[in-house]
């Protein structure tokens, strides 16, 4: 399928988007921190709410499931406007976080993190479609790569700040902080980001709310991208859910040392996003996806050979998450042009498939590792990733 560029020129588009990219990157940092902070602080939340740890893992699972629900907002974004849906997503985050802070009950916190996750699933496709509509294709990898810095930033900056808030002010403090930041984001985005144009809204209204999904189903490239997202995400989470247990068992690591491993993954994600921003446009987005996935498959296969020493194991994990992040961010950039008339629909479908893949990977990860150790985990992740090449 040919990739059509937008009618805007680089000179008109990129300078005008610099401040917008900074603003929405900060908003995404809050979204991503809200999505990820429950993982390391699950024991703290369980004690604060007076519930077993398994109840918090259920909260995490519900949060992840919002990616599937979010796909139904894609056609709405194409119809009603990307700015409006970004504001809607921020509103969900703000309401959810304040509710969790003011009402410290398990059911409320469950609903709060569900709302925050759903807000992210509404915000992200609309943002990526907004970029796809305004940034020429030859600069798309740069801008999407910069936006994705907020994913690594949640690990390197957001979660440590949450830890400081919990330590000094209690487990409810992060909810108030993220709710307040969400409110500031709504005000800033509402004032500084231009309103959606009327032309595209009329077009989508005439086309109908669900016609975009029919169009997506008729596009082989779009369906291939959705399958790609599912397989590479399942492969990555198959490893992600057990890497901590593997390191702890193999090298007798303390909690502090496991925290170091998480920081290494954060640095790897940031490196992959930086690499996307730096070279993916020059290399070509389609080629970047292919090269990145090939290197990721190799790194999965090599990981079982690197378990003799801790530095080798951490180096193997670093390369896996670097190549995975480079691959997935390059793919996000590529997908913004696969269905130009329904960009938010395409991106919500891609992210929903990735979310389902992560759920599947998380479900199979522990049984696979318990049965065959890191050898079976690495080889299975490589095999699943190969399906993404089809």
XYZ file of C-alpha atoms in Angstrom, residues 50-363:
314
model
C -6.513 -3.406 53.482
C -6.846 -5.946 50.668
C -4.700 -8.915 49.595
C -1.999 -8.407 46.986
C -3.985 -10.445 44.460
C -6.688 -7.777 44.588
C -4.170 -5.189 43.380
C -3.073 -7.429 40.517
C -6.734 -7.496 39.499
C -6.645 -3.692 39.422
C -3.620 -3.860 37.122
C -5.381 -6.315 34.813
C -8.463 -4.084 34.624
C -6.225 -1.123 33.812
C -4.614 -3.029 30.931
C -8.002 -4.089 29.558
C -8.906 -0.489 28.805
C -6.837 -0.647 25.607
C -9.534 -2.891 24.130
C -12.361 -0.572 25.187
C -10.433 2.430 23.904
C -10.621 1.147 20.328
C -14.287 2.144 20.211
C -13.319 5.776 20.759
C -11.158 5.856 17.618
C -14.052 6.451 15.193
C -15.400 9.104 17.576
C -12.082 10.942 17.425
C -12.093 10.841 13.625
C -15.649 12.145 13.646
C -15.646 14.712 16.469
C -12.044 15.886 16.450
C -8.709 14.867 17.935
C -8.380 17.823 20.328
C -11.787 17.113 21.862
C -10.912 13.470 22.508
C -7.564 14.424 24.038
C -9.427 16.716 26.438
C -11.885 13.894 27.152
C -9.026 11.531 27.998
C -7.476 14.087 30.351
C -10.878 14.559 31.976
C -11.135 10.818 32.657
C -7.651 10.818 34.190
C -8.431 13.814 36.402
C -11.752 12.471 37.684
C -10.258 9.033 38.322
C -7.208 10.272 40.207
C -9.141 12.692 42.418
C -11.726 9.995 43.164
C -8.992 7.574 44.240
C -7.429 10.225 46.481
C -10.594 11.502 48.148
C -12.299 8.102 48.534
C -9.681 5.554 49.694
C -11.751 2.429 49.164
C -10.834 -0.557 47.024
C -13.787 -0.324 44.641
C -13.185 3.385 44.123
C -9.464 2.901 43.463
C -10.329 0.096 41.034
C -12.663 2.467 39.174
C -10.110 5.283 39.433
C -7.329 3.342 37.735
C -9.801 2.009 35.186
C -10.761 5.594 34.310
C -7.105 6.638 34.127
C -6.310 3.713 31.838
C -9.336 4.417 29.666
C -8.334 8.067 29.470
C -4.923 7.048 28.148
C -6.560 4.712 25.624
C -8.680 7.643 24.403
C -5.877 10.224 24.490
C -3.088 8.301 22.737
C -4.798 7.383 19.424
C -6.218 10.907 19.128
C -2.772 12.403 19.737
C -1.059 10.123 17.225
C -3.755 10.870 14.659
C -3.336 14.595 15.352
C 0.390 14.287 14.641
C -0.273 12.162 11.564
C -2.590 14.837 10.181
C -0.148 17.703 10.717
C 3.373 16.304 10.397
C 4.720 15.264 6.972
C 5.422 11.553 6.683
C 9.165 12.123 6.245
C 9.307 13.691 9.745
C 6.767 11.429 11.439
C 9.315 9.126 13.105
C 11.060 12.088 14.737
C 7.908 13.524 16.303
C 6.378 10.198 17.380
C 9.761 9.163 18.799
C 9.970 12.345 20.877
C 6.402 11.858 22.122
C 7.286 8.348 23.251
C 10.009 9.692 25.565
C 7.195 9.979 28.091
C 6.925 6.164 28.272
C 10.512 5.762 29.446
C 10.108 8.940 31.490
C 7.412 7.281 33.577
C 9.968 4.685 34.693
C 12.926 7.033 35.087
C 11.109 10.055 36.536
C 7.407 9.476 37.216
C 7.591 6.325 39.341
C 10.519 7.563 41.497
C 8.547 10.767 42.193
C 5.521 8.660 43.130
C 7.764 6.766 45.538
C 8.876 10.015 47.180
C 5.279 11.174 47.548
C 4.244 7.866 49.114
C 7.203 7.870 51.498
C 6.639 11.414 52.765
C 2.882 11.946 52.361
C 1.217 8.531 52.183
C -0.150 6.308 49.428
C -3.010 8.684 48.527
C -0.700 11.583 47.673
C 0.116 10.425 44.099
C -3.592 10.336 43.271
C -4.002 13.985 44.259
C -0.797 14.975 42.456
C -1.743 13.284 39.187
C -5.306 14.600 39.431
C -3.969 18.133 39.818
C -1.586 17.692 36.892
C -4.445 16.354 34.795
C -6.465 19.468 35.608
C -3.548 21.699 34.595
C -3.207 19.681 31.393
C -6.859 20.265 30.512
C -6.453 24.007 31.005
C -3.199 24.221 29.043
C -4.372 22.038 26.176
C -7.726 23.811 25.983
C -6.069 27.223 25.783
C -2.979 26.509 23.690
C -4.014 23.822 21.214
C -6.046 25.047 18.214
C -9.568 23.781 17.790
C -10.266 20.968 15.347
C -11.067 22.003 11.792
C -14.653 21.642 10.617
C -13.847 20.058 7.265
C -12.622 16.691 8.570
C -15.474 16.513 11.086
C -18.097 16.940 8.345
C -16.412 14.251 6.287
C -16.434 11.740 9.114
C -20.038 12.572 10.022
C -21.144 11.862 6.468
C -19.191 8.638 6.394
C -20.854 7.399 9.579
C -19.433 6.392 12.934
C -18.610 2.757 12.161
C -17.706 2.944 8.487
C -14.063 3.515 9.437
C -13.882 0.038 10.968
C -15.234 -1.424 7.740
C -12.561 0.447 5.797
C -9.873 -0.821 8.147
C -11.050 -4.397 7.621
C -10.689 -3.982 3.857
C -7.076 -2.797 4.065
C -4.586 -5.644 4.105
C -1.778 -3.396 5.361
C -3.915 -2.170 8.260
C -4.883 -5.707 9.273
C -1.243 -6.749 9.009
C -0.229 -3.918 11.328
C -2.830 -4.989 13.886
C -1.560 -8.571 13.772
C 2.009 -7.289 14.097
C 1.075 -5.295 17.218
C -0.530 -8.350 18.814
C 2.389 -10.728 18.252
C 5.285 -8.441 19.195
C 3.460 -7.285 22.344
C 2.618 -10.845 23.405
C 6.242 -11.854 22.904
C 7.538 -8.959 24.975
C 5.168 -9.438 27.911
C 5.902 -13.173 27.918
C 9.354 -12.101 29.123
C 8.440 -8.902 30.960
C 6.243 -10.571 33.588
C 8.980 -13.028 34.625
C 12.272 -11.185 34.184
C 12.243 -10.065 37.832
C 11.582 -13.571 39.132
C 14.273 -14.941 36.806
C 16.896 -12.442 38.012
C 15.944 -12.958 41.649
C 16.141 -16.744 41.409
C 19.240 -16.953 39.227
C 21.350 -14.289 40.935
C 19.741 -13.958 44.415
C 19.032 -10.274 43.875
C 17.672 -7.988 46.569
C 14.731 -5.651 46.056
C 17.185 -2.774 45.568
C 19.042 -4.691 42.873
C 15.766 -5.548 41.146
C 15.033 -1.831 41.141
C 18.307 -1.346 39.287
C 17.102 -3.833 36.689
C 13.933 -1.791 36.214
C 16.040 1.345 35.734
C 18.060 -0.436 33.061
C 14.842 -1.239 31.208
C 13.820 2.414 31.480
C 17.144 3.515 29.990
C 16.749 0.921 27.231
C 13.269 2.245 26.403
C 14.575 5.807 26.299
C 17.453 4.709 24.063
C 15.060 2.961 21.684
C 12.816 6.015 21.489
C 15.822 8.283 20.920
C 17.081 5.987 18.188
C 13.684 6.132 16.500
C 13.677 9.923 16.597
C 17.254 10.079 15.302
C 17.388 7.586 12.429
C 14.006 6.053 11.579
C 13.000 8.769 9.104
C 16.346 8.577 7.285
C 16.386 4.796 7.293
C 12.709 4.642 6.308
C 9.954 3.675 8.713
C 9.112 0.374 7.039
C 12.764 -0.666 6.952
C 13.223 0.479 10.558
C 10.390 -1.786 11.690
C 11.872 -4.761 9.835
C 15.423 -4.218 11.076
C 14.264 -3.557 14.637
C 12.111 -6.674 14.785
C 14.877 -8.854 13.327
C 17.318 -7.613 15.991
C 14.679 -8.095 18.686
C 14.106 -11.706 17.603
C 17.850 -12.363 17.709
C 18.117 -10.807 21.176
C 15.325 -13.039 22.524
C 17.119 -16.086 21.150
C 20.472 -15.050 22.593
C 19.170 -14.214 26.086
C 19.252 -17.839 27.374
C 22.962 -17.922 26.510
C 23.663 -14.878 28.696
C 22.503 -16.244 32.041
C 25.973 -17.143 33.322
C 26.628 -13.731 34.896
C 24.440 -10.836 36.030
C 26.095 -8.203 33.785
C 25.506 -10.385 30.724
C 21.890 -11.001 31.709
C 21.221 -7.290 32.258
C 22.960 -6.496 28.976
C 20.720 -8.981 27.198
C 17.597 -7.432 28.729
C 18.814 -3.961 27.780
C 19.217 -4.941 24.129
C 15.818 -6.669 24.048
C 13.947 -3.639 25.351
C 15.973 -1.217 23.228
C 15.191 -3.081 20.005
C 11.576 -3.685 21.016
C 10.991 -0.010 21.760
C 12.678 1.037 18.502
C 10.473 -1.420 16.623
C 7.156 -0.520 18.234
C 7.676 3.257 18.049
C 8.730 3.027 14.392
C 5.610 0.934 13.761
C 3.436 3.551 15.475
C 4.897 6.201 13.186
C 4.312 4.047 10.104
C 0.719 3.272 11.060
C -0.262 6.937 11.237
C -0.304 6.906 7.419
C -1.884 3.510 6.714
C -5.459 4.844 6.899
C -5.180 8.633 6.400
C -8.933 9.232 6.416
C -9.423 7.431 9.745
C -6.155 7.816 11.605
C -7.554 7.589 15.133
C -9.462 4.429 14.203
C -6.263 2.875 12.871
C -4.208 3.854 15.911
C -6.844 2.735 18.429
C -7.029 -0.625 16.646
C -3.235 -0.950 16.725
C -3.067 -0.102 20.433
C -5.994 -2.395 21.261
C -4.256 -5.294 19.509
C -1.081 -4.502 21.428
C -3.069 -4.459 24.679
C -4.637 -7.840 23.949
C -1.189 -9.160 23.087
C 0.172 -7.942 26.419
C -2.656 -9.674 28.274
C -1.979 -12.941 26.424
C 1.761 -12.628 27.029
C 1.203 -11.973 30.722
C -1.076 -15.006 31.025
